[in-house]
Amino acid sequence: MTGKMLHLLKKIFGTQQTRLVKRYFRIVKKINDKAEEFKNLTDDELRGKTAEFKKRLESGETTDSLLVEAYAVVKNVCKRLSGTEIHVSGYNQKWDMVPYDVQLVGAIAMHYGAIAEMQTGEGKTLTSAMPLYLNALTGKPVHLVTVNDYLAKRDAEWIGSIFKWLGLSVAVLTNQTPTEKRRELYLADIVYGTASEFGFDYLRDNSMATTKEHQCQRGYYFAIIDEVDSILIDEARTPLIISGPAAVSRQMYDTLKEPVFEMVKLQRDECNKLASEARRILEKLKLLEDQTESLKLTKEEDLELQEALKKLWLVSKGTPINKILKKIRENPDLRARLDLLETYYWGDQNKEERLEALSKLFIIVDERNNEYELTDLGIKNWKGDQNAFTMLDLGHEYHLIDQNMALSSQEKMEKKVALREADSLRKETSHNVRQLFRAHLLMEKDVDYIIHEGKIVIIDENTGRPQPGRRFSDGLHQAIEAKENVAIQKETQTYATITLQNYFRLYSHLAGMTGTAITEAQELKEIYKIDVLEIPTHKKCQRADQNDEIYMTEREKYNALVKEITEIHEKGRPILIGTESVEISEKLSRILKAQKLPHTVLNAKQNDKEAEIIAAAGQRGAITVSTNMAGRGTDIKLGEGVAALGGLHVIGTSRHQSRRIDRQLRGRSGRQGDPGSSKFYVSFEDSLMRLFASNKLTTILQKFRPPEGEAISAPILNRSIETAQKRIEQRNYTIRKHTLEFDDVMNRHRSEVYNFRNEILHTEDLLPITSDILETFCTSLSEPYFQSKAEENGWLPEEYRKSLMTHFPVSLDEDLFSDDKLTIEEIETIAAKKIVSAFREKMKREAEMVAIMQMLGEKEPNPLPLIQNVIRSLLIQSIDKQWQEHLLAIDHLRTEVSMRTVAQKDPLIEFKHEAFALFDKFSRKVRSDISHLLFAFGIAIPNTPDMKKAISQMRIMGLPPKIKNSIDNLKLLS
Ligand code: ADP
Ligand code: MG
């Protein structure tokens, strides 16, 4: 797209936004007028509005038509609460909030299903109160989704005072909420909780609850997601999974970790050797001494240099974060020559030369695409299981078996089965090896994960938060455990899984709020069908966002950072420093300590005190080092006199991969018209620049080469940083979309199964369902026997009869299907009728027994509910068991399919196709399993003399008429 077009689009987009905001301001006026009017109501009259609204909704009004009045009521309640004490997060606070007009605009936007983009400190928590109240009037489930338990509790206590005042109930769902309390909790009008709590309850309700009383949720009507980008975008990369130990384990990480480790070491030694050789040459050429002197070399010297560069280039492909390489790249001229070489190697005519050079490595690492590849040399030196790198050609092997005349058909079958086993074992080996290499080459300790109490804990890339309990999928977590020599967790099996995206699609109405969504507006629109609306701030933003300071090296960047921190700290201004990882936050902390600068560190390793630390970050002289976005949702208020000094200064120690995260950090300062400032520091050694900035930059660098310690300023640099960020955002979007596309395939199947399961849990009388299943099963059994009457062996009613009798303990007359005039449909109907009525007979017998038992126990005989419950749990158990097996098959399929990319097939299409076939298999299996079980179950009758006597007595006298009638109804039903 050309710049001009983009500008034009922005303009159209912009005006659309402005028009909407204008329209909402007109509604705000109406709300304010109404609020004036309501001022005259007594407290009780105002409270009475809740009941009035509910009644009006029942008689046909809509939430849309009630909006103005409902919001005016909330505004009035806020006024009346003013000055009262409320208890929030452990201490008392005076209520001092009455919604501003811009908050009303945000509240309107959310009711109409938008994401309200409101800057940090604008008061989103209060804003959400209005749409929550309005929608809860329907009596349907209304949820507010927060980023952590602390905020769920805080906001429910804080804003809950409004709802309670108005007679609505509020509840908080946290990780600590016991399972047995949840059902009652969800009955509340408005429930606050985190996305994973809501999501996991959904999964538990649908995969573990065995009666409807064990299900806790009551539906999905309206949800507002706070910090919506964090939840729908950052957290959306890993799905929610409920898992348990797998029945059989196929993993081999333990035995494979040694050979992988050896290979990685081989490569590292080789690259170190290459790098040292290169350094020696460069030293000899005196190229490492003076960085500002341009290269003036003789022809021979230049050849030597070229030799050294080639070695370094190889190092960059083998171990991209080699120290010597890093040092050499600090020299802009050498850096330029290296880039040149890279371009040279990628020229078509130089492909041979490139491949020749690369063949000296064992592994080629592609940091940018997060991939790697073993070379032939690597495979040759592989000390582990040789089968890891060669796959079987099953088609060919089957063909050979088929052609082998010496084998009986039974032997052929056995051979094929054995071959398939061997094939799947190889695939698993190869998969384990791949994941182990990935763990070694592409996953970094303290960046991607930390080790906590002997466990590998994921660190969220964007929030820097540890995610205990979550695991990298697909065996990668086990591979990292193997790499770090901690206990490798047993292979687990998925019981239930869903992506957050698909969970939130369950809601009839979804809205959100955050300070940063506009950069991801397109994705949010595409996936969730929600628009982002930028809400104007209450007061004009006074924050001064300064230009980035860009340095050649990290060293210079840190020097500059410390200088700036010292200067600003001396003035007494508080400083918040955002870092990209735990590792960097600790490194910076060490530097600050060395400089005797008192500071607080807030990172993934200690997020308990998060809110407290963040809240104190605005005090005079405070220095707070934090990983990106830690403490989201907590407001940084300025201490006394701080505004006069210039407010909070925010420093970013590098640009994040996503612009949104940078904006989030900036937004910490300058809230509600406060003064403040922000600045980012960047170096050419930052991974963002190293991996994603274009080669053009190097050329620029050569021109603008600054003396040591001085920042480079060229407007073009700012633009290329943004370009690099956009590129990664795009890539991450693709990854999220990919996860979702795979889950979408599952989603249809999942909802089908969950719906069926729910129907079973919520239907009193299961006879119609069981009859349906039996009928369908009878029909599916007939398939092989009735092809065509004309064909030889195409019409086999007798075989069908026998088949039915092997599946059901039922005897069928020999001539049942023998009438030649019968059509296949008629035959199936006859069969189904027989089987269903046999089942009812069985039910009747069971019911009689139960009735007798109940009477002996001196209970009012009422056998049917008990029998229904037995059947219910039998159906549920069967569905759950088969579904779990299905999910396991799907897991394996996913692994397998991902390896087919090598064969140039589209894994998603392959996956869709085969997942469908697996689902079909699953449905058949469920039907046959249930059909068998329905005839196999029996209620255990105590074998006591009393019981025996009672039974024989009843046989003679018959059952008491009351029981008899109820049981005979079983027959009438059909
Ligand atoms: P956000 O979530 O938008 O970052 P919060 O909801 O945490 O902001 O609110 C930030 C601060 O602004 C809180 O301390 C709150 O008390 C205050 N606040 C919000 N709305 C109002 C209001 N209408 N009047 C006065 N103070 C408000
Ligand atoms: Mg907030």
PDB file of N, CA and C and ligand atoms in Angstrom, residues 93 96-100 103 118-127 154-155 158 226-227 513 633-635 637 671-672, ligand 1:
ATOM      1  N   GLN A  93     -11.338   3.068  52.037  1.00  0.00           N
ATOM      2  CA  GLN A  93     -11.081   4.095  51.056  1.00  0.00           C
ATOM      3  C   GLN A  93     -12.329   4.953  50.971  1.00  0.00           C
ATOM      4  N   ASP A  96     -14.881   8.600  45.831  1.00  0.00           N
ATOM      5  CA  ASP A  96     -14.778   9.973  45.319  1.00  0.00           C
ATOM      6  C   ASP A  96     -14.989  10.014  43.819  1.00  0.00           C
ATOM      7  N   MET A  97     -15.745   9.053  43.286  1.00  0.00           N
ATOM      8  CA  MET A  97     -15.853   9.000  41.832  1.00  0.00           C
ATOM      9  C   MET A  97     -17.285   9.190  41.341  1.00  0.00           C
ATOM     10  N   VAL A  98     -17.456  10.136  40.435  1.00  0.00           N
ATOM     11  CA  VAL A  98     -18.697  10.277  39.678  1.00  0.00           C
ATOM     12  C   VAL A  98     -18.272  10.274  38.217  1.00  0.00           C
ATOM     13  N   PRO A  99     -18.854   9.400  37.407  1.00  0.00           N
ATOM     14  CA  PRO A  99     -18.331   9.244  36.042  1.00  0.00           C
ATOM     15  C   PRO A  99     -18.263  10.561  35.257  1.00  0.00           C
ATOM     16  N   TYR A 100     -17.120  10.784  34.640  1.00  0.00           N
ATOM     17  CA  TYR A 100     -16.960  11.923  33.720  1.00  0.00           C
ATOM     18  C   TYR A 100     -17.678  11.608  32.414  1.00  0.00           C
ATOM     19  N   GLN A 103     -16.128   8.971  30.342  1.00  0.00           N
ATOM     20  CA  GLN A 103     -16.376   7.615  30.851  1.00  0.00           C
ATOM     21  C   GLN A 103     -17.745   7.118  30.389  1.00  0.00           C
ATOM     22  N   MET A 118      -9.197   3.407  26.284  1.00  0.00           N
ATOM     23  CA  MET A 118      -9.105   4.536  27.209  1.00  0.00           C
ATOM     24  C   MET A 118      -7.748   4.446  27.878  1.00  0.00           C
ATOM     25  N   GLN A 119      -7.028   5.555  27.916  1.00  0.00           N
ATOM     26  CA  GLN A 119      -5.668   5.539  28.439  1.00  0.00           C
ATOM     27  C   GLN A 119      -5.625   5.115  29.907  1.00  0.00           C
ATOM     28  N   THR A 120      -4.446   4.680  30.314  1.00  0.00           N
ATOM     29  CA  THR A 120      -4.242   4.293  31.705  1.00  0.00           C
ATOM     30  C   THR A 120      -4.644   5.438  32.637  1.00  0.00           C
ATOM     31  N   GLY A 121      -5.362   5.121  33.677  1.00  0.00           N
ATOM     32  CA  GLY A 121      -5.729   6.142  34.650  1.00  0.00           C
ATOM     33  C   GLY A 121      -6.999   6.902  34.308  1.00  0.00           C
ATOM     34  N   GLU A 122      -7.610   6.566  33.171  1.00  0.00           N
ATOM     35  CA  GLU A 122      -8.840   7.265  32.791  1.00  0.00           C
ATOM     36  C   GLU A 122     -10.042   6.750  33.582  1.00  0.00           C
ATOM     37  N   GLY A 123      -9.848   5.631  34.279  1.00  0.00           N
ATOM     38  CA  GLY A 123     -10.953   5.118  35.093  1.00  0.00           C
ATOM     39  C   GLY A 123     -11.835   4.118  34.367  1.00  0.00           C
ATOM     40  N   LYS A 124     -11.209   3.119  33.803  1.00  0.00           N
ATOM     41  CA  LYS A 124     -11.971   2.108  33.084  1.00  0.00           C
ATOM     42  C   LYS A 124     -12.796   1.250  34.048  1.00  0.00           C
ATOM     43  N   THR A 125     -12.262   1.047  35.250  1.00  0.00           N
ATOM     44  CA  THR A 125     -12.973   0.197  36.206  1.00  0.00           C
ATOM     45  C   THR A 125     -14.369   0.747  36.479  1.00  0.00           C
ATOM     46  N   LEU A 126     -14.445   2.055  36.717  1.00  0.00           N
ATOM     47  CA  LEU A 126     -15.745   2.672  36.975  1.00  0.00           C
ATOM     48  C   LEU A 126     -16.603   2.659  35.710  1.00  0.00           C
ATOM     49  N   THR A 127     -15.957   2.919  34.577  1.00  0.00           N
ATOM     50  CA  THR A 127     -16.680   2.950  33.307  1.00  0.00           C
ATOM     51  C   THR A 127     -17.463   1.657  33.078  1.00  0.00           C
ATOM     52  N   ARG A 154     -10.188  -6.793  43.882  1.00  0.00           N
ATOM     53  CA  ARG A 154     -10.201  -5.356  44.123  1.00  0.00           C
ATOM     54  C   ARG A 154     -11.400  -4.707  43.438  1.00  0.00           C
ATOM     55  N   ASP A 155     -11.583  -5.023  42.165  1.00  0.00           N
ATOM     56  CA  ASP A 155     -12.634  -4.356  41.399  1.00  0.00           C
ATOM     57  C   ASP A 155     -14.031  -4.764  41.860  1.00  0.00           C
ATOM     58  N   TRP A 158     -14.639  -2.847  45.028  1.00  0.00           N
ATOM     59  CA  TRP A 158     -14.658  -1.416  44.776  1.00  0.00           C
ATOM     60  C   TRP A 158     -15.940  -1.024  44.035  1.00  0.00           C
ATOM     61  N   ASP A 226     -11.310  -6.745  30.649  1.00  0.00           N
ATOM     62  CA  ASP A 226     -10.428  -5.630  30.996  1.00  0.00           C
ATOM     63  C   ASP A 226      -9.032  -5.957  30.482  1.00  0.00           C
ATOM     64  N   GLU A 227      -8.255  -4.944  30.132  1.00  0.00           N
ATOM     65  CA  GLU A 227      -6.929  -5.140  29.543  1.00  0.00           C
ATOM     66  C   GLU A 227      -7.048  -6.160  28.412  1.00  0.00           C
ATOM     67  N   MET A 513     -12.012  -3.347  27.208  1.00  0.00           N
ATOM     68  CA  MET A 513     -11.426  -2.041  27.469  1.00  0.00           C
ATOM     69  C   MET A 513      -9.933  -2.204  27.726  1.00  0.00           C
ATOM     70  N   GLY A 633      -2.996  -2.696  35.382  1.00  0.00           N
ATOM     71  CA  GLY A 633      -4.255  -2.565  36.108  1.00  0.00           C
ATOM     72  C   GLY A 633      -4.103  -1.803  37.408  1.00  0.00           C
ATOM     73  N   THR A 634      -2.871  -1.616  37.846  1.00  0.00           N
ATOM     74  CA  THR A 634      -2.680  -0.822  39.060  1.00  0.00           C
ATOM     75  C   THR A 634      -2.202   0.564  38.644  1.00  0.00           C
ATOM     76  N   ASP A 635      -2.806   1.549  39.279  1.00  0.00           N
ATOM     77  CA  ASP A 635      -2.582   2.924  38.906  1.00  0.00           C
ATOM     78  C   ASP A 635      -1.332   3.480  39.599  1.00  0.00           C
ATOM     79  N   LYS A 637      -0.025   6.644  41.104  1.00  0.00           N
ATOM     80  CA  LYS A 637      -0.413   8.013  41.439  1.00  0.00           C
ATOM     81  C   LYS A 637       0.817   8.778  41.887  1.00  0.00           C
ATOM     82  N   ARG A 671      -0.960  10.327  33.524  1.00  0.00           N
ATOM     83  CA  ARG A 671      -2.367   9.976  33.648  1.00  0.00           C
ATOM     84  C   ARG A 671      -3.190  11.186  34.110  1.00  0.00           C
ATOM     85  N   GLN A 672      -4.411  11.248  33.648  1.00  0.00           N
ATOM     86  CA  GLN A 672      -5.351  12.317  34.041  1.00  0.00           C
ATOM     87  C   GLN A 672      -4.727  13.713  33.998  1.00  0.00           C
TER      88      GLN A 672
HETATM   89  P1  ADP B   1      -7.626   2.543  34.331  1.00  0.00           P
HETATM   90  O1  ADP B   1      -8.119   1.160  34.565  1.00  0.00           O
HETATM   91  O2  ADP B   1      -8.338   3.226  33.224  1.00  0.00           O
HETATM   92  O3  ADP B   1      -6.170   2.623  34.198  1.00  0.00           O
HETATM   93  P2  ADP B   1      -8.608   2.917  36.998  1.00  0.00           P
HETATM   94  O4  ADP B   1      -9.966   2.410  36.802  1.00  0.00           O
HETATM   95  O5  ADP B   1      -7.623   2.045  37.690  1.00  0.00           O
HETATM   96  O6  ADP B   1      -7.986   3.386  35.620  1.00  0.00           O
HETATM   97  O7  ADP B   1      -8.721   4.321  37.728  1.00  0.00           O
HETATM   98  C1  ADP B   1      -7.601   5.107  37.919  1.00  0.00           C
HETATM   99  C2  ADP B   1      -7.834   6.087  39.031  1.00  0.00           C
HETATM  100  O8  ADP B   1      -8.734   7.094  38.637  1.00  0.00           O
HETATM  101  C3  ADP B   1      -8.391   5.447  40.271  1.00  0.00           C
HETATM  102  O9  ADP B   1      -7.618   5.809  41.354  1.00  0.00           O
HETATM  103  C4  ADP B   1      -9.782   6.027  40.403  1.00  0.00           C
HETATM  104  O10 ADP B   1     -10.100   6.272  41.735  1.00  0.00           O
HETATM  105  C5  ADP B   1      -9.688   7.318  39.637  1.00  0.00           C
HETATM  106  N1  ADP B   1     -10.956   7.669  38.986  1.00  0.00           N
HETATM  107  C6  ADP B   1     -11.566   6.979  38.016  1.00  0.00           C
HETATM  108  N2  ADP B   1     -12.701   7.601  37.618  1.00  0.00           N
HETATM  109  C7  ADP B   1     -12.814   8.703  38.374  1.00  0.00           C
HETATM  110  C8  ADP B   1     -13.774   9.776  38.451  1.00  0.00           C
HETATM  111  N3  ADP B   1     -14.842   9.798  37.650  1.00  0.00           N
HETATM  112  N4  ADP B   1     -13.574  10.745  39.345  1.00  0.00           N
HETATM  113  C9  ADP B   1     -12.487  10.701  40.155  1.00  0.00           C
HETATM  114  N5  ADP B   1     -11.550   9.739  40.135  1.00  0.00           N
HETATM  115  C10 ADP B   1     -11.694   8.753  39.253  1.00  0.00           C
END
